[in-house]
Short mmCIF file of N, CA and C in Angstrom, two decimals:
data_model
loop_
_atom_site.label_atom_id
_atom_site.label_comp_id
_atom_site.label_asym_id
_atom_site.label_seq_id
_atom_site.Cartn_x
_atom_site.Cartn_y
_atom_site.Cartn_z
N MET A 1 49.71 86.48 -15.34
CA MET A 1 49.07 87.04 -16.82
C MET A 1 48.98 85.84 -17.85
N ALA A 2 48.82 85.41 -18.93
CA ALA A 2 49.00 84.78 -20.01
C ALA A 2 49.90 84.70 -20.76
N ASP A 3 50.03 84.22 -21.79
CA ASP A 3 51.19 83.66 -22.42
C ASP A 3 51.54 84.72 -22.96
N PRO A 4 53.27 84.74 -23.32
CA PRO A 4 53.39 86.11 -24.22
C PRO A 4 52.94 86.00 -25.43
N PRO A 5 53.13 87.42 -26.14
CA PRO A 5 52.74 87.93 -27.56
C PRO A 5 52.83 86.74 -28.43
N ASP A 6 52.53 86.65 -29.30
CA ASP A 6 52.89 85.47 -30.44
C ASP A 6 54.09 86.89 -31.06
N GLU A 7 55.40 86.02 -31.24
CA GLU A 7 56.08 86.85 -31.70
C GLU A 7 56.13 86.65 -33.20
N SER A 8 55.67 86.32 -33.81
CA SER A 8 55.50 86.41 -35.70
C SER A 8 54.32 87.38 -35.87
N ARG A 9 53.29 87.64 -34.89
CA ARG A 9 52.39 88.89 -35.09
C ARG A 9 53.13 90.14 -34.17
N LEU A 10 53.68 89.83 -33.81
CA LEU A 10 54.56 91.02 -32.97
C LEU A 10 55.51 91.68 -34.30
N ARG A 11 56.34 90.81 -34.49
CA ARG A 11 57.55 90.97 -35.37
C ARG A 11 56.59 91.73 -36.61
N LYS A 12 55.73 91.19 -36.92
CA LYS A 12 55.00 91.63 -38.42
C LYS A 12 54.38 93.05 -38.08
N THR A 13 53.54 93.26 -36.94
CA THR A 13 53.18 94.86 -36.18
C THR A 13 54.50 95.19 -36.43
N LEU A 14 55.55 95.06 -36.18
CA LEU A 14 56.61 95.93 -35.98
C LEU A 14 57.24 96.34 -37.36
N THR A 15 57.29 95.57 -38.15
CA THR A 15 57.76 95.84 -39.31
C THR A 15 56.93 96.30 -40.22
N ASP A 16 55.72 96.21 -40.14
CA ASP A 16 55.08 97.19 -40.87
C ASP A 16 54.80 99.05 -40.09
N ALA A 17 55.03 98.61 -38.71
CA ALA A 17 55.20 100.34 -38.26
C ALA A 17 56.23 100.75 -38.56
N LEU A 18 57.59 100.11 -38.55
CA LEU A 18 59.11 100.34 -38.74
C LEU A 18 59.38 100.64 -39.70
N GLY A 19 59.06 99.89 -41.07
CA GLY A 19 59.66 99.81 -42.44
C GLY A 19 60.47 98.95 -42.58
N SER A 20 60.92 98.04 -41.52
CA SER A 20 61.88 97.12 -41.77
C SER A 20 62.05 95.89 -40.62
N ASP A 21 62.49 95.09 -40.55
CA ASP A 21 62.30 94.09 -39.59
C ASP A 21 63.29 94.93 -38.14
N PRO A 22 62.56 94.54 -36.73
CA PRO A 22 63.06 95.27 -35.66
C PRO A 22 64.30 94.17 -35.22
N GLY A 23 64.62 93.10 -35.61
CA GLY A 23 65.73 91.76 -35.13
C GLY A 23 65.39 91.11 -34.33
N GLU A 24 66.21 90.63 -33.23
CA GLU A 24 65.80 89.54 -32.54
C GLU A 24 64.95 90.35 -31.51
N LEU A 25 64.07 89.83 -30.75
CA LEU A 25 63.25 90.67 -29.96
C LEU A 25 63.27 89.93 -28.76
N THR A 26 63.06 90.46 -27.68
CA THR A 26 63.12 90.40 -25.84
C THR A 26 61.73 90.68 -25.83
N VAL A 27 60.73 90.20 -25.21
CA VAL A 27 59.55 90.57 -24.78
C VAL A 27 59.23 89.92 -22.95
N SER A 28 58.75 91.15 -22.60
CA SER A 28 58.87 90.87 -20.91
C SER A 28 57.55 91.22 -20.17
N PRO A 29 57.00 90.58 -19.49
CA PRO A 29 55.52 91.14 -18.52
C PRO A 29 55.99 92.39 -18.26
N VAL A 30 55.11 93.24 -17.98
CA VAL A 30 55.29 94.42 -17.04
C VAL A 30 54.15 94.42 -16.10
N ALA A 31 54.48 94.58 -14.65
CA ALA A 31 53.21 94.39 -13.64
C ALA A 31 52.80 95.68 -13.78
N GLY A 32 51.44 95.30 -13.49
CA GLY A 32 50.46 96.27 -13.31
C GLY A 32 49.90 96.49 -14.55
N GLY A 33 49.05 97.58 -15.06
CA GLY A 33 48.79 97.32 -16.66
C GLY A 33 46.98 97.51 -16.19
N ALA A 34 46.59 97.63 -15.30
CA ALA A 34 45.26 97.77 -14.69
C ALA A 34 44.51 96.50 -15.06
N SER A 35 43.61 96.46 -16.05
CA SER A 35 42.68 95.39 -16.35
C SER A 35 43.18 95.05 -18.04
N ARG A 36 44.28 95.67 -18.47
CA ARG A 36 44.88 94.89 -19.83
C ARG A 36 46.26 94.49 -19.60
N GLU A 37 46.90 93.67 -19.98
CA GLU A 37 48.20 92.84 -20.32
C GLU A 37 48.81 94.08 -20.38
N ALA A 38 50.30 93.99 -20.04
CA ALA A 38 51.12 95.04 -20.19
C ALA A 38 52.71 94.42 -20.66
N TRP A 39 53.62 94.73 -21.81
CA TRP A 39 54.82 94.32 -22.23
C TRP A 39 55.67 94.83 -22.47
N SER A 40 56.62 94.72 -22.26
CA SER A 40 58.03 95.57 -22.97
C SER A 40 59.01 94.77 -23.94
N ILE A 41 58.98 95.48 -24.93
CA ILE A 41 59.47 94.70 -26.54
C ILE A 41 60.92 95.70 -26.10
N GLU A 42 61.94 94.47 -26.67
CA GLU A 42 63.27 95.31 -26.66
C GLU A 42 63.58 94.70 -27.64
N SER A 43 64.96 95.15 -28.75
CA SER A 43 65.49 94.88 -29.55
C SER A 43 66.62 96.05 -29.69
N SER A 44 68.08 95.58 -30.80
CA SER A 44 68.62 96.48 -30.85
C SER A 44 68.26 97.67 -31.79
N ARG A 45 66.75 97.96 -31.94
CA ARG A 45 66.55 98.82 -33.21
C ARG A 45 66.14 99.87 -32.11
N GLY A 46 65.44 99.42 -30.92
CA GLY A 46 64.42 99.89 -29.91
C GLY A 46 63.78 99.55 -28.88
N ARG A 47 63.08 100.45 -28.33
CA ARG A 47 62.11 99.32 -27.48
C ARG A 47 60.46 100.54 -27.31
N TRP A 48 60.23 99.18 -27.27
CA TRP A 48 58.32 99.66 -27.33
C TRP A 48 57.65 98.91 -26.24
N PHE A 49 56.32 99.48 -26.30
CA PHE A 49 55.06 99.12 -24.98
C PHE A 49 54.37 97.98 -25.55
N LEU A 50 53.64 97.11 -25.05
CA LEU A 50 52.40 96.64 -25.97
C LEU A 50 51.64 96.37 -24.70
N ARG A 51 50.20 96.99 -25.03
CA ARG A 51 49.30 96.83 -24.22
C ARG A 51 48.08 95.99 -24.91
N ARG A 52 47.65 94.91 -24.21
CA ARG A 52 46.55 93.74 -24.88
C ARG A 52 45.70 93.37 -23.79
N ASP A 53 44.28 92.88 -24.63
CA ASP A 53 43.47 92.53 -23.67
C ASP A 53 44.09 90.84 -23.24
N PRO A 54 43.86 90.37 -22.03
CA PRO A 54 43.86 89.29 -21.62
C PRO A 54 42.55 88.41 -22.19
N PRO A 55 43.20 86.99 -21.94
CA PRO A 55 42.17 85.95 -22.65
C PRO A 55 40.25 86.14 -22.75
N ALA A 56 40.15 86.70 -21.03
CA ALA A 56 38.70 86.84 -20.92
C ALA A 56 38.74 88.02 -20.02
N GLY A 57 37.59 88.71 -20.39
CA GLY A 57 37.39 90.06 -19.43
C GLY A 57 36.50 90.89 -20.13
N GLU A 58 35.57 91.43 -19.70
CA GLU A 58 35.34 92.87 -19.90
C GLU A 58 35.77 94.24 -19.48
N PHE A 59 35.98 94.91 -20.38
CA PHE A 59 36.57 96.14 -20.50
C PHE A 59 35.96 97.53 -20.51
N PHE A 60 36.30 98.52 -19.86
CA PHE A 60 35.40 99.98 -19.98
C PHE A 60 35.54 100.58 -20.85
N LEU A 61 37.11 100.32 -21.89
CA LEU A 61 37.33 101.51 -22.79
C LEU A 61 37.48 100.27 -23.97
N PRO A 62 37.45 100.15 -25.03
CA PRO A 62 37.87 99.42 -25.96
C PRO A 62 39.35 99.77 -26.44
N LEU A 63 40.22 98.33 -26.67
CA LEU A 63 41.73 99.01 -26.79
C LEU A 63 41.74 99.76 -27.92
N GLU A 64 40.74 99.68 -29.32
CA GLU A 64 40.67 100.40 -30.45
C GLU A 64 40.57 102.07 -30.05
N LEU A 65 40.03 102.06 -29.24
CA LEU A 65 39.45 103.30 -29.18
C LEU A 65 40.63 104.15 -28.22
N GLU A 66 41.54 103.64 -27.10
CA GLU A 66 42.45 103.88 -26.23
C GLU A 66 43.28 104.07 -27.32
N HIS A 67 43.74 103.46 -28.09
CA HIS A 67 44.50 104.21 -29.54
C HIS A 67 44.33 104.84 -29.88
N ARG A 68 43.23 105.32 -30.26
CA ARG A 68 42.52 106.61 -31.22
C ARG A 68 42.81 107.72 -30.43
N VAL A 69 42.52 107.81 -29.10
CA VAL A 69 43.04 108.63 -27.94
C VAL A 69 44.02 108.91 -27.86
N ALA A 70 45.02 107.94 -27.51
CA ALA A 70 46.55 108.62 -27.69
C ALA A 70 47.10 108.97 -28.66
N ALA A 71 46.70 108.54 -30.01
CA ALA A 71 46.95 109.11 -31.49
C ALA A 71 46.84 110.30 -31.56
N ALA A 72 45.24 110.83 -30.81
CA ALA A 72 44.79 112.22 -31.14
C ALA A 72 45.51 113.30 -29.99
N ALA A 73 45.86 112.40 -28.93
CA ALA A 73 46.74 113.35 -28.09
C ALA A 73 47.82 113.71 -28.38
N ALA A 74 48.90 112.30 -29.17
CA ALA A 74 50.14 112.90 -29.80
C ALA A 74 50.33 114.11 -30.83
N ALA A 75 48.92 113.59 -31.59
CA ALA A 75 48.74 114.68 -32.51
C ALA A 75 48.85 116.04 -31.55
N ALA A 76 48.27 116.04 -30.89
CA ALA A 76 47.90 117.61 -30.49
C ALA A 76 49.16 118.17 -29.74
N GLY A 77 50.06 117.36 -29.41
CA GLY A 77 51.20 117.81 -28.78
C GLY A 77 51.44 117.28 -27.24
N VAL A 78 50.72 116.75 -27.01
CA VAL A 78 50.29 115.93 -25.76
C VAL A 78 51.59 114.98 -25.25
N PRO A 79 52.17 115.32 -24.40
CA PRO A 79 53.63 114.23 -23.91
C PRO A 79 53.19 112.73 -23.51
N VAL A 80 52.84 112.03 -24.95
CA VAL A 80 52.48 110.34 -25.10
C VAL A 80 53.35 109.53 -25.68
N PRO A 81 53.91 108.36 -25.55
CA PRO A 81 54.44 107.21 -25.96
C PRO A 81 53.60 107.57 -27.26
N THR A 82 53.91 107.82 -28.27
CA THR A 82 53.85 107.73 -29.63
C THR A 82 53.07 106.39 -30.19
N PRO A 83 51.63 106.21 -30.54
CA PRO A 83 51.29 104.96 -30.82
C PRO A 83 51.89 104.55 -32.20
N LEU A 84 51.96 103.52 -32.52
CA LEU A 84 52.57 102.78 -33.44
C LEU A 84 51.56 102.13 -34.47
N ALA A 85 50.71 101.20 -33.87
CA ALA A 85 49.99 100.52 -34.47
C ALA A 85 48.90 99.74 -33.56
N ILE A 86 47.55 99.45 -33.89
CA ILE A 86 47.08 98.69 -33.34
C ILE A 86 46.40 97.23 -34.07
N GLY A 87 46.48 96.31 -33.44
CA GLY A 87 46.12 95.10 -34.46
C GLY A 87 46.04 93.80 -33.52
N GLU A 88 46.22 92.70 -34.00
CA GLU A 88 45.98 91.05 -33.97
C GLU A 88 46.98 91.19 -32.72
N ALA A 89 47.88 91.82 -32.64
CA ALA A 89 49.34 91.84 -31.29
C ALA A 89 48.66 92.49 -30.17
N GLY A 90 47.96 93.53 -30.40
CA GLY A 90 47.79 94.43 -29.17
C GLY A 90 47.77 95.96 -29.97
N PHE A 91 48.19 96.89 -28.74
CA PHE A 91 47.92 98.58 -28.65
C PHE A 91 49.66 98.57 -28.96
N LEU A 92 50.33 98.90 -29.72
CA LEU A 92 52.17 99.13 -29.70
C LEU A 92 52.11 100.38 -29.80
N MET A 93 53.04 100.82 -28.69
CA MET A 93 53.47 102.19 -28.76
C MET A 93 54.68 102.30 -28.62
N GLU A 94 55.52 103.49 -28.65
CA GLU A 94 56.83 103.35 -28.35
C GLU A 94 56.91 103.49 -26.89
N HIS A 95 58.18 102.98 -26.22
CA HIS A 95 58.38 103.07 -24.85
C HIS A 95 58.66 104.62 -24.55
#
């Protein structure tokens, strides 16, 4: 697995999604994730899950499309983790 996500980008993404700073973050890799990296993000305010592309590789489905599909599923009432943001940090969702 590559280096952990950039904490300043991750903090900005979370702050924008939550409306306030999430506090001190604990970032841990999650095994699996198929062709993408998976990270668990925790703070005193909650838990989140981040998927991001590794530094190199080709993917069947762009991360932005994965986010849109998950958002549409959530809006339709399908029980999926709520997508929070897509950006430089990756695809961030509730845990």
